[in-house]
């Protein structure tokens, strides 16, 4: 057991820090941002963990940790701009795609040429994702898709969608699902944005009306789409970046505690507030260390699947608690909206308290994480209907 | 960076687990607990295996290993609820190794390493303050000697211990703390065994009536106190990891087999979800305690905050794990015969020892700059 990094790894950290000092945008002008993305791409830090032969960086796990940590600490812009492409569409194509598909899509994802969106959830298939119904029939060299997706993040700004459709019925509901890669400007696709409770609009309903998709746009085998999905979700590797963002939130909460009052005294001196902050601190640290423990297992070649649900569950609780504690500490100012002139910290905590569903509900709710831990790790019996 | 155990450590773990499974299964644990709380035969055997000397250096007869290795052993010891003065003896040795004089080390460490001397640290007092402010036992100067009069009300393994490492106050200033080496046989020392809520953990009152400490019997300062509290908290959390995992295994095993409403109760989410939360909580204080142990071995600046995070989270979550273990077994969980209550009681023992969640969260807050 050794939590220190090797001299080579520390040298890599110094390289990352030096790079950030030199290239991190000062004002965030479009020109500066473009240069940043060009430079990190040159370094092969976009898709850093991907194999070198597809254009990735071939980076080891310790180096990935360092890169993510340093970028998050410095509040540097993201590595690449095609978020879903980098998070799971790309890894799925690398694992299941044909040579042509890899050549067509991977360089564009790395260069951030356009956005991808994810068409998994449907109105009647959320937590029960394997029950997807979006109809898909074969017609010669084409598939014809008719149905609806919902909660599709950034659908309105995306050029491509990774889509789960039903091509057949099998013994289990997991059979007969197929994964397609579809251009969003195909005839028959309609996008209708949905406003969320914070007032923003980042997800949408997507309707498919006899949308024709060439067969070569299928990812993986017909009827094997569930396998592709599961591996895509497993590509969400470690929670290093999330931990650094949680640590930043905690730092913000500590500052808020220093400038707020509770029962007439500084909130930072209030025993209840101190205990809640310390409990958040301990859980973030546990997430960091759990993440490292799971990475070490991966390094040794042991499969890591359901364990990531442990950190997801804690993170969901923390995101909610952080927003609530911040508004509580604001006292009567906690009623102000994010856009109000007098709101503390320019409304960031108001936004936090209204945007947690992105990480709490998106990607599977806490109940679903608990089911995964109980069934896949502890081996408890499944609900026969689920 | 490597957050895994070495092959040697995995081997050590399986040897400890194998020994305990063969020599101290649950009915033996109960026999010891319902009796004197201590088995000289088993203590002799684990001493032969080198457990008490694990972290003592080789020059003094130990194995020269570190706290990370100790954590491996304690996880298994906790899983088996093995009643023994292992943590107490290890902590007494740790104190002497860290701050004792070469003469004290040469005189005392070999006996502790061999298990022929059983040690214990006597720090906690009646109040709920841990750390230097909680030490009120005052000593009087008499020439070059200190004279101790007072008590330590809950000293772990007091009835078995031959040697006590006693924290006392040498002056008014908060950090005016030193430690005395007090032998059970010394004049003025009395021990009263006190039955515990957890029969597998014994403690007692250490009475001190004019106990004289010569120059060679005194050592350490408030920094040693903080080291001992961190080491003690780390050891107790490590043992609790094993005990909590055993409770979870017992309960999820039961949930798979017990049929109600025509199905295993583990199919109900109201049973399944608390078990998932138990798993998450145990994994979390496990990771925290591994880091705390590594920090002790490395002399890392994070030592105190790491130990406090681990102890705070364990004290915060293990009691609920104990309660859920009993509750999810229904009436069976409430019986003396079934093992569920042993884990509930262990959780209640582990909660306050070396500081409860309130104490350690407060320390985390303070060390975090609040
Ligand atoms: C901000 C945001 C972005 C999203 N982006 C995308 C996207 O880009 N692409 C995409 O495909 N999807 C996306 N989603 C959808 C998301 O994956 C689903 O909302 C989520 O899986 C839950 O499904 P649901 O909304 O249908 O809720 P339901 O499944 O109907 O759940 C309702 C409630 O019932 C509970 N529940 C359901 N089943 C069980 C069970 N078996 N046991 C216990 N409790 C249960 C849930 O925990 C929840 O509390 C996004 C969601 C959000 C909030």
CSV table of N, CA and C and ligand atoms in Angstrom, one decimal, chain A residues 84 118-121 125-128 150-153 202-203 357-358 361-365 367-368 371, chain B residues 269 273, ligand 1:
chain,number,residue,atom,x,y,z
A,84,UNK,N,-20.3,13.6,-24.2
A,84,UNK,CA,-20.8,12.2,-24.2
A,84,UNK,C,-20.0,11.3,-25.1
A,118,UNK,N,-27.5,11.0,-26.1
A,118,UNK,CA,-27.7,9.7,-25.8
A,118,UNK,C,-29.2,9.4,-25.7
A,119,UNK,N,-29.7,8.5,-26.6
A,119,UNK,CA,-31.1,8.2,-26.6
A,119,UNK,C,-31.4,6.8,-26.0
A,120,UNK,N,-31.3,6.8,-24.7
A,120,UNK,CA,-31.6,5.5,-24.0
A,120,UNK,C,-33.1,5.6,-23.4
A,121,UNK,N,-33.3,6.6,-22.5
A,121,UNK,CA,-34.6,6.6,-21.7
A,121,UNK,C,-35.7,6.9,-22.6
A,125,UNK,N,-39.7,3.8,-20.1
A,125,UNK,CA,-38.5,3.1,-19.7
A,125,UNK,C,-37.5,4.0,-19.2
A,126,UNK,N,-37.4,4.1,-17.8
A,126,UNK,CA,-36.4,4.9,-17.2
A,126,UNK,C,-35.5,4.1,-16.4
A,127,UNK,N,-35.8,3.8,-15.1
A,127,UNK,CA,-35.0,2.9,-14.3
A,127,UNK,C,-35.0,1.5,-15.0
A,128,UNK,N,-36.1,1.2,-15.5
A,128,UNK,CA,-36.3,-0.1,-16.2
A,128,UNK,C,-35.9,0.0,-17.7
A,150,UNK,N,-36.8,10.3,-24.3
A,150,UNK,CA,-37.0,11.5,-23.5
A,150,UNK,C,-35.8,11.7,-22.5
A,151,UNK,N,-35.7,12.9,-22.0
A,151,UNK,CA,-34.6,13.3,-21.1
A,151,UNK,C,-33.3,13.3,-21.9
A,152,UNK,N,-33.3,13.4,-23.2
A,152,UNK,CA,-32.1,13.3,-24.0
A,152,UNK,C,-31.3,14.6,-23.8
A,153,UNK,N,-30.3,14.6,-23.0
A,153,UNK,CA,-29.5,15.8,-22.8
A,153,UNK,C,-28.9,16.3,-24.0
A,202,UNK,N,-31.8,22.0,-20.9
A,202,UNK,CA,-30.7,21.2,-21.4
A,202,UNK,C,-31.1,19.8,-21.9
A,203,UNK,N,-32.3,19.4,-21.6
A,203,UNK,CA,-32.7,18.1,-22.2
A,203,UNK,C,-33.9,18.2,-23.0
A,357,UNK,N,-30.5,17.1,-9.5
A,357,UNK,CA,-31.0,15.9,-10.3
A,357,UNK,C,-30.1,15.5,-11.4
A,358,UNK,N,-29.3,16.4,-12.0
A,358,UNK,CA,-28.5,16.0,-13.1
A,358,UNK,C,-27.6,14.8,-12.6
A,361,UNK,N,-30.4,11.9,-10.4
A,361,UNK,CA,-31.3,11.1,-11.2
A,361,UNK,C,-30.7,10.6,-12.5
A,362,UNK,N,-30.0,11.5,-13.2
A,362,UNK,CA,-29.3,11.1,-14.4
A,362,UNK,C,-28.4,9.9,-14.1
A,363,UNK,N,-28.3,8.9,-15.0
A,363,UNK,CA,-27.4,7.8,-14.8
A,363,UNK,C,-27.8,6.8,-13.8
A,364,UNK,N,-29.1,6.9,-13.3
A,364,UNK,CA,-29.6,5.9,-12.4
A,364,UNK,C,-29.8,6.5,-11.0
A,365,UNK,N,-31.0,6.3,-10.5
A,365,UNK,CA,-31.3,7.0,-9.2
A,365,UNK,C,-30.6,6.2,-8.0
A,367,UNK,N,-32.0,4.7,-5.6
A,367,UNK,CA,-32.6,3.4,-5.3
A,367,UNK,C,-32.0,2.3,-6.3
A,368,UNK,N,-31.8,2.7,-7.5
A,368,UNK,CA,-31.2,1.8,-8.5
A,368,UNK,C,-29.8,1.4,-8.1
A,371,UNK,N,-30.1,-1.1,-5.4
A,371,UNK,CA,-30.4,-2.4,-6.0
A,371,UNK,C,-29.2,-3.1,-6.6
B,269,UNK,N,-37.3,-4.7,-1.0
B,269,UNK,CA,-36.3,-3.6,-1.0
B,269,UNK,C,-36.1,-3.0,0.4
B,273,UNK,N,-32.3,-2.6,0.7
B,273,UNK,CA,-31.6,-1.3,0.7
B,273,UNK,C,-30.8,-1.0,2.0
C,1,LIG,C1,-30.7,15.9,-15.8
C,1,LIG,C2,-31.0,14.6,-16.5
C,1,LIG,C3,-30.4,14.3,-17.6
C,1,LIG,C4,-30.6,13.0,-18.3
C,1,LIG,N1,-30.0,12.8,-19.5
C,1,LIG,C5,-30.3,11.6,-20.1
C,1,LIG,C6,-29.8,11.4,-21.4
C,1,LIG,O1,-29.0,12.2,-21.9
C,1,LIG,N2,-30.1,10.3,-22.0
C,1,LIG,C7,-31.0,9.3,-21.5
C,1,LIG,O2,-31.3,8.3,-22.1
C,1,LIG,N3,-31.5,9.6,-20.3
C,1,LIG,C8,-31.2,10.7,-19.6
C,1,LIG,N4,-31.8,10.9,-18.3
C,1,LIG,C9,-32.8,10.0,-17.8
C,1,LIG,C10,-32.4,9.2,-16.6
C,1,LIG,O3,-31.5,8.2,-16.9
C,1,LIG,C11,-33.7,8.7,-16.0
C,1,LIG,O4,-34.5,9.8,-15.6
C,1,LIG,C12,-33.5,7.8,-14.8
C,1,LIG,O5,-32.9,6.6,-15.2
C,1,LIG,C13,-34.8,7.5,-14.1
C,1,LIG,O6,-35.8,7.2,-14.9
C,1,LIG,P1,-37.3,7.9,-14.8
C,1,LIG,O7,-37.1,9.3,-14.9
C,1,LIG,O8,-38.1,7.2,-15.8
C,1,LIG,O9,-37.8,7.6,-13.4
C,1,LIG,P2,-38.5,6.2,-12.9
C,1,LIG,O10,-37.7,5.0,-13.4
C,1,LIG,O11,-40.0,6.2,-13.3
C,1,LIG,O12,-38.3,6.3,-11.4
C,1,LIG,C14,-39.2,7.1,-10.5
C,1,LIG,C15,-38.9,6.8,-9.1
C,1,LIG,O13,-39.1,5.4,-8.9
C,1,LIG,C16,-37.9,4.8,-8.4
C,1,LIG,N5,-37.8,3.4,-8.9
C,1,LIG,C17,-38.0,3.0,-10.2
C,1,LIG,N6,-37.7,1.7,-10.3
C,1,LIG,C18,-37.4,1.3,-9.0
C,1,LIG,C19,-37.0,0.0,-8.5
C,1,LIG,N7,-36.8,-1.1,-9.2
C,1,LIG,N8,-36.7,0.0,-7.2
C,1,LIG,C20,-36.8,1.1,-6.4
C,1,LIG,N9,-37.1,2.3,-6.9
C,1,LIG,C21,-37.4,2.4,-8.2
C,1,LIG,C22,-36.8,5.6,-8.8
C,1,LIG,O14,-35.7,5.5,-7.9
C,1,LIG,C23,-37.4,7.0,-8.8
C,1,LIG,O15,-37.3,7.6,-7.5
C,1,LIG,C24,-31.5,12.1,-17.7
C,1,LIG,C25,-32.2,12.5,-16.5
C,1,LIG,C26,-31.9,13.7,-15.9
C,1,LIG,C27,-32.6,14.0,-14.6
